[in-house]
């Protein structure tokens, strides 16, 4: 385990990670909100993060209560500008390089910002556990809707979106607390976690379940588990290597990406 603060030790830790990557046959990268803070999107649990301002709307409340839907869309209107204007950062570029050059086969992400795809990783190589917040969909017939017109109508006169095809409730295409995990993505993430020999968890406090189960699944199946995060996580004790650094500088160094 390592926790350091000088540039010299960053280079040493980056080298340790580089060696593990060079020796890996099949790698999985697992990301959380921390990889996108350098793109200007706040995470949930850091000081100034989303939860220091807002309480998340539970799925059951969204479905059953108009005031909860109003609050959910208010929160979306608040968070959307940062997400809409965000660009992939050095950490995303390093992950994209690991996928394009190997040995990473896919990225399992808890993020909803679409920045892995924007950094050049093919859609089918990004497993989105918690959906995608860059668009909305009907909860009944799944029809897709763009977010901007919905937010414009909401901000104009508090209009709550309904599906123009079936009348169902329209919600950002994310998985809310209390909502079932997407079955296909969850099964695929399980398979990939069990099949890899190096599992790299980046920028997640690893407290949200079942997502936090994937690093443990990989470890149980024999993979080397590496955690990169600026502060401790709930799973540090299970990791073979913990690297407490800012993500962009560490990954950029390890993968040789600017
Ligand atoms: P989290 O907020 O619980 O944890 C993020 C972790 O990243 C923290 O431990 C923090 O210290 C660390 N971190 C932040 N910036 C960092 C940096 N630059 N370098 C190193 N470490 C850094 O987020 P989580 O574990 O992903 O789980 C919470 C939920 O948040 C997920 O379900 C996800 O859907 C949602 N979320 C996503 C986004 C996004 O898509 N960008 C943003 C906010 C929340």
Short mmCIF file of C-alpha atoms and ligand atoms in Angstrom, two decimals:
data_model
loop_
_atom_site.label_atom_id
_atom_site.label_comp_id
_atom_site.label_asym_id
_atom_site.label_seq_id
_atom_site.Cartn_x
_atom_site.Cartn_y
_atom_site.Cartn_z
CA UNK A 1 0.00 0.00 0.00
CA UNK A 2 1.27 3.51 -0.74
CA UNK A 3 0.34 7.02 0.25
CA UNK A 4 2.79 9.77 -0.71
CA UNK A 5 2.88 13.38 -1.74
CA UNK A 6 6.04 14.30 -3.66
CA UNK A 7 6.62 14.27 -7.40
CA UNK A 8 9.41 11.74 -6.96
CA UNK A 9 7.08 9.27 -5.28
CA UNK A 10 4.39 9.89 -7.91
CA UNK A 11 6.89 8.73 -10.51
CA UNK A 12 7.70 5.65 -8.43
CA UNK A 13 4.02 4.78 -7.97
CA UNK A 14 3.30 5.40 -11.65
CA UNK A 15 6.12 3.00 -12.48
CA UNK A 16 4.64 0.32 -10.19
CA UNK A 17 1.31 0.69 -11.97
CA UNK A 18 3.01 0.67 -15.38
CA UNK A 19 4.71 -2.64 -14.53
CA UNK A 20 1.44 -4.26 -13.43
CA UNK A 21 -0.23 -3.07 -16.65
CA UNK A 22 2.66 -4.39 -18.77
CA UNK A 23 2.33 -7.81 -17.15
CA UNK A 24 -1.48 -8.02 -17.36
CA UNK A 25 -3.16 -10.35 -19.81
CA UNK A 26 -6.68 -9.01 -19.45
CA UNK A 27 -7.47 -5.85 -17.57
CA UNK A 28 -10.69 -4.18 -16.44
CA UNK A 29 -10.86 -0.47 -15.63
CA UNK A 30 -13.60 0.50 -13.19
CA UNK A 31 -14.36 4.21 -12.75
CA UNK A 32 -16.32 6.47 -10.44
CA UNK A 33 -17.14 10.15 -10.24
CA UNK A 34 -13.55 11.00 -9.23
CA UNK A 35 -12.22 10.54 -12.76
CA UNK A 36 -14.47 13.36 -13.99
CA UNK A 37 -13.77 16.01 -11.32
CA UNK A 38 -10.76 17.18 -13.36
CA UNK A 39 -13.30 17.85 -16.15
CA UNK A 40 -15.28 20.14 -13.83
CA UNK A 41 -18.05 17.69 -12.87
CA UNK A 42 -18.34 17.51 -9.07
CA UNK A 43 -18.38 14.05 -7.49
CA UNK A 44 -20.90 13.03 -4.83
CA UNK A 45 -18.94 12.78 -1.61
CA UNK A 46 -16.03 15.23 -1.76
CA UNK A 47 -16.43 18.60 0.02
CA UNK A 48 -18.48 20.75 -2.37
CA UNK A 49 -19.73 17.55 -4.04
CA UNK A 50 -23.33 17.07 -5.12
CA UNK A 51 -24.42 15.66 -1.78
CA UNK A 52 -23.23 18.65 0.19
CA UNK A 53 -26.06 20.54 -1.60
CA UNK A 54 -28.74 18.02 -2.59
CA UNK A 55 -30.45 14.91 -1.27
CA UNK A 56 -30.89 12.34 -4.05
CA UNK A 57 -34.49 11.62 -5.15
CA UNK A 58 -35.35 7.95 -4.62
CA UNK A 59 -36.82 6.12 -7.62
CA UNK A 60 -40.04 5.17 -5.80
CA UNK A 61 -40.60 8.85 -4.96
CA UNK A 62 -39.97 9.91 -8.57
CA UNK A 63 -42.62 7.49 -9.78
CA UNK A 64 -45.21 8.27 -7.11
CA UNK A 65 -44.86 11.97 -6.37
CA UNK A 66 -45.07 15.04 -8.58
CA UNK A 67 -43.10 17.12 -6.08
CA UNK A 68 -40.29 14.52 -6.11
CA UNK A 69 -40.23 14.67 -9.94
CA UNK A 70 -40.05 18.45 -9.71
CA UNK A 71 -37.10 18.18 -7.32
CA UNK A 72 -35.37 15.61 -9.56
CA UNK A 73 -35.65 17.89 -12.60
CA UNK A 74 -34.56 20.90 -10.50
CA UNK A 75 -31.41 18.98 -9.54
CA UNK A 76 -30.90 17.95 -13.15
CA UNK A 77 -31.21 21.58 -14.29
CA UNK A 78 -28.58 22.50 -11.67
CA UNK A 79 -26.08 19.78 -12.63
CA UNK A 80 -26.58 19.70 -16.40
CA UNK A 81 -24.51 22.74 -17.47
CA UNK A 82 -21.30 21.31 -15.95
CA UNK A 83 -21.94 17.94 -17.59
CA UNK A 84 -22.90 19.43 -20.96
CA UNK A 85 -19.78 21.55 -21.21
CA UNK A 86 -17.32 18.96 -19.82
CA UNK A 87 -14.51 17.58 -21.95
CA UNK A 88 -12.57 14.34 -21.30
CA UNK A 89 -9.44 14.95 -19.20
CA UNK A 90 -6.00 13.33 -18.93
CA UNK A 91 -7.39 10.46 -16.83
CA UNK A 92 -10.05 9.66 -19.46
CA UNK A 93 -7.40 9.83 -22.19
CA UNK A 94 -5.14 7.43 -20.27
CA UNK A 95 -8.02 4.97 -19.85
CA UNK A 96 -8.88 5.26 -23.56
CA UNK A 97 -5.24 4.44 -24.35
CA UNK A 98 -5.37 1.35 -22.13
CA UNK A 99 -8.41 0.18 -24.10
CA UNK A 100 -7.09 0.98 -27.57
CA UNK A 101 -3.55 -0.38 -27.00
CA UNK A 102 -4.51 -3.04 -24.46
CA UNK A 103 -4.56 -4.76 -22.09
CA UNK A 104 -7.95 -3.29 -21.04
CA UNK A 105 -10.93 -4.97 -22.70
CA UNK A 106 -13.60 -2.68 -21.29
CA UNK A 107 -14.43 0.03 -18.83
CA UNK A 108 -17.05 -0.56 -16.16
CA UNK A 109 -18.26 2.85 -15.05
CA UNK A 110 -20.56 4.22 -12.41
CA UNK A 111 -20.45 7.54 -14.21
CA UNK A 112 -23.34 8.95 -16.14
CA UNK A 113 -21.49 11.68 -18.04
CA UNK A 114 -20.57 9.81 -21.24
CA UNK A 115 -16.97 11.11 -21.07
CA UNK A 116 -15.38 7.68 -21.64
CA UNK A 117 -17.21 7.43 -24.96
CA UNK A 118 -16.31 11.04 -25.77
CA UNK A 119 -12.63 10.17 -25.14
CA UNK A 120 -12.83 7.69 -28.03
CA UNK A 121 -13.82 4.39 -26.41
CA UNK A 122 -16.45 2.51 -28.43
CA UNK A 123 -19.93 2.36 -26.87
CA UNK A 124 -19.80 -1.43 -26.61
CA UNK A 125 -16.59 -1.26 -24.55
CA UNK A 126 -18.15 1.01 -21.91
CA UNK A 127 -20.42 -0.77 -19.42
CA UNK A 128 -22.61 1.89 -17.81
CA UNK A 129 -23.83 0.52 -14.48
CA UNK A 130 -25.84 3.60 -13.56
CA UNK A 131 -27.13 4.63 -16.96
CA UNK A 132 -26.44 7.86 -18.79
CA UNK A 133 -27.44 11.37 -17.73
CA UNK A 134 -26.82 13.05 -21.06
CA UNK A 135 -30.27 12.05 -22.31
CA UNK A 136 -33.70 11.09 -20.92
CA UNK A 137 -36.14 8.30 -21.64
CA UNK A 138 -39.72 7.23 -21.02
CA UNK A 139 -39.95 4.86 -18.07
CA UNK A 140 -42.79 2.97 -19.80
CA UNK A 141 -41.86 2.61 -23.50
CA UNK A 142 -38.15 3.64 -23.30
CA UNK A 143 -38.52 6.29 -26.04
CA UNK A 144 -35.42 8.48 -25.97
CA UNK A 145 -35.58 12.25 -25.40
CA UNK A 146 -32.88 14.90 -25.52
CA UNK A 147 -32.36 16.69 -22.21
CA UNK A 148 -32.10 20.33 -23.38
CA UNK A 149 -35.70 20.83 -24.61
CA UNK A 150 -36.98 19.21 -21.40
CA UNK A 151 -34.89 21.53 -19.23
CA UNK A 152 -35.91 24.58 -21.29
CA UNK A 153 -39.61 23.78 -20.76
CA UNK A 154 -39.03 23.04 -17.07
CA UNK A 155 -37.17 26.29 -16.51
CA UNK A 156 -39.77 28.27 -18.51
CA UNK A 157 -42.93 27.17 -16.67
CA UNK A 158 -42.07 24.13 -14.48
CA UNK A 159 -43.38 21.70 -17.11
CA UNK A 160 -42.70 18.07 -16.12
CA UNK A 161 -42.02 15.88 -19.16
CA UNK A 162 -44.44 13.15 -20.24
CA UNK A 163 -43.93 10.76 -23.14
CA UNK A 164 -45.61 12.06 -26.32
CA UNK A 165 -46.11 8.47 -27.51
CA UNK A 166 -47.47 6.62 -24.47
CA UNK A 167 -47.97 9.29 -21.77
CA UNK A 168 -45.40 7.65 -19.47
CA UNK A 169 -43.10 9.50 -17.09
CA UNK A 170 -39.91 10.78 -18.68
CA UNK A 171 -36.78 10.63 -16.52
CA UNK A 172 -33.06 11.18 -17.06
CA UNK A 173 -31.70 7.82 -18.27
CA UNK A 174 -29.78 7.22 -15.06
CA UNK A 175 -30.26 4.56 -12.40
CA UNK A 176 -31.57 6.30 -9.26
CA UNK A 177 -31.30 5.00 -5.72
CA UNK A 178 -33.99 2.36 -5.29
CA UNK A 179 -34.13 1.61 -9.03
CA UNK A 180 -33.24 -1.84 -10.38
CA UNK A 181 -29.77 -2.18 -11.85
CA UNK A 182 -29.68 -2.73 -15.64
CA UNK A 183 -29.61 -6.51 -16.06
CA UNK A 184 -27.49 -6.84 -19.21
CA UNK A 185 -24.81 -4.41 -17.98
CA UNK A 186 -24.69 -5.98 -14.52
CA UNK A 187 -24.22 -9.50 -15.91
CA UNK A 188 -21.56 -8.31 -18.32
CA UNK A 189 -19.71 -6.44 -15.58
CA UNK A 190 -19.76 -9.60 -13.44
CA UNK A 191 -18.33 -11.68 -16.28
CA UNK A 192 -15.60 -9.16 -17.10
CA UNK A 193 -14.66 -8.81 -13.42
CA UNK A 194 -14.29 -12.57 -12.98
CA UNK A 195 -12.31 -12.97 -16.23
CA UNK A 196 -9.62 -10.32 -15.74
CA UNK A 197 -6.21 -10.65 -14.09
CA UNK A 198 -5.82 -6.92 -13.32
CA UNK A 199 -8.68 -4.79 -11.99
CA UNK A 200 -8.01 -1.06 -11.71
CA UNK A 201 -10.58 0.90 -9.67
CA UNK A 202 -10.25 4.64 -10.23
CA UNK A 203 -11.93 7.60 -8.51
CA UNK A 204 -14.61 5.84 -6.53
CA UNK A 205 -15.26 5.89 -2.80
CA UNK A 206 -16.44 2.26 -3.36
CA UNK A 207 -19.39 2.64 -1.02
CA UNK A 208 -22.23 2.36 -3.57
CA UNK A 209 -23.51 -1.19 -3.92
CA UNK A 210 -23.83 -3.39 -5.90
CA UNK A 211 -21.22 -1.49 -8.00
CA UNK A 212 -18.60 -1.77 -5.24
CA UNK A 213 -18.96 -5.56 -5.42
CA UNK A 214 -17.13 -5.79 -8.77
CA UNK A 215 -13.62 -5.07 -7.41
CA UNK A 216 -14.20 -7.75 -4.76
CA UNK A 217 -15.52 -10.19 -7.36
CA UNK A 218 -12.35 -9.70 -9.42
CA UNK A 219 -10.15 -10.12 -6.35
CA UNK A 220 -12.00 -13.29 -5.30
CA UNK A 221 -11.48 -14.71 -8.80
CA UNK A 222 -7.71 -14.18 -8.52
CA UNK A 223 -7.13 -10.77 -10.12
CA UNK A 224 -4.69 -8.20 -8.80
CA UNK A 225 -6.73 -5.29 -7.41
CA UNK A 226 -5.34 -1.75 -7.69
CA UNK A 227 -7.19 1.27 -6.29
CA UNK A 228 -6.38 4.81 -7.42
CA UNK A 229 -8.08 7.52 -5.38
CA UNK A 230 -7.00 10.72 -3.65
CA UNK A 231 -8.31 9.47 -0.30
CA UNK A 232 -8.98 6.15 1.37
CA UNK A 233 -11.84 3.95 0.11
CA UNK A 234 -13.94 1.30 1.80
CA UNK A 235 -12.08 -1.47 -0.06
CA UNK A 236 -8.44 -0.43 0.51
CA UNK A 237 -7.89 -3.38 2.83
CA UNK A 238 -8.65 -5.82 -0.02
CA UNK A 239 -6.37 -4.17 -2.58
CA UNK A 240 -2.92 -5.38 -3.63
CA UNK A 241 -1.91 -1.78 -4.27
CA UNK A 242 -3.50 1.52 -3.20
CA UNK A 243 -2.27 4.67 -4.91
CA UNK A 244 -3.46 7.88 -3.24
CA UNK A 245 -2.90 10.40 -6.00
CA UNK A 246 -4.80 12.78 -8.24
CA UNK A 247 -6.00 10.62 -11.12
CA UNK A 248 -4.85 12.63 -14.17
CA UNK A 249 -1.20 13.02 -13.12
CA UNK A 250 -0.83 9.42 -11.92
CA UNK A 251 -2.51 7.72 -14.89
CA UNK A 252 -0.99 10.16 -17.36
CA UNK A 253 2.44 9.28 -16.04
CA UNK A 254 1.78 5.52 -15.90
CA UNK A 255 0.32 5.31 -19.41
CA UNK A 256 2.44 8.07 -20.93
CA UNK A 257 -0.45 10.30 -21.96
CA UNK A 258 -0.78 14.08 -21.66
P1 LIG B 1 -18.00 9.33 -4.93
O1 LIG B 1 -18.27 10.80 -4.99
O2 LIG B 1 -18.60 8.55 -3.82
O3 LIG B 1 -16.42 9.09 -4.84
C1 LIG B 1 -15.51 9.77 -5.66
C2 LIG B 1 -14.13 9.51 -5.09
O4 LIG B 1 -13.19 10.07 -6.00
C3 LIG B 1 -13.90 10.19 -3.73
O5 LIG B 1 -13.35 9.24 -2.83
C4 LIG B 1 -12.90 11.31 -4.04
O6 LIG B 1 -11.97 11.51 -3.00
C5 LIG B 1 -12.20 10.78 -5.28
N1 LIG B 1 -11.72 11.82 -6.18
C6 LIG B 1 -12.40 12.88 -6.66
N2 LIG B 1 -11.67 13.56 -7.55
C7 LIG B 1 -10.46 12.93 -7.60
C8 LIG B 1 -9.26 13.15 -8.34
N3 LIG B 1 -9.17 14.15 -9.20
N4 LIG B 1 -8.22 12.31 -8.14
C9 LIG B 1 -8.31 11.28 -7.26
N5 LIG B 1 -9.43 11.00 -6.55
C10 LIG B 1 -10.49 11.82 -6.72
O7 LIG B 1 -18.39 8.74 -6.34
P2 LIG B 1 -18.64 7.21 -6.79
O8 LIG B 1 -17.83 6.28 -5.96
O9 LIG B 1 -18.54 7.20 -8.27
O10 LIG B 1 -20.14 6.84 -6.42
C11 LIG B 1 -21.21 7.69 -6.39
C12 LIG B 1 -22.19 7.75 -7.54
O11 LIG B 1 -21.93 9.00 -8.10
C13 LIG B 1 -22.12 6.84 -8.72
O12 LIG B 1 -23.24 6.06 -8.70
C14 LIG B 1 -22.21 7.78 -9.96
O13 LIG B 1 -23.30 7.37 -10.76
C15 LIG B 1 -22.54 9.09 -9.39
N6 LIG B 1 -21.95 10.32 -9.95
C16 LIG B 1 -21.46 10.34 -11.22
C17 LIG B 1 -20.89 11.51 -11.71
C18 LIG B 1 -20.38 11.51 -13.13
O14 LIG B 1 -20.95 10.83 -13.98
N7 LIG B 1 -19.32 12.26 -13.41
C19 LIG B 1 -20.79 12.64 -10.91
C20 LIG B 1 -21.31 12.58 -9.60
C21 LIG B 1 -21.88 11.40 -9.14
#
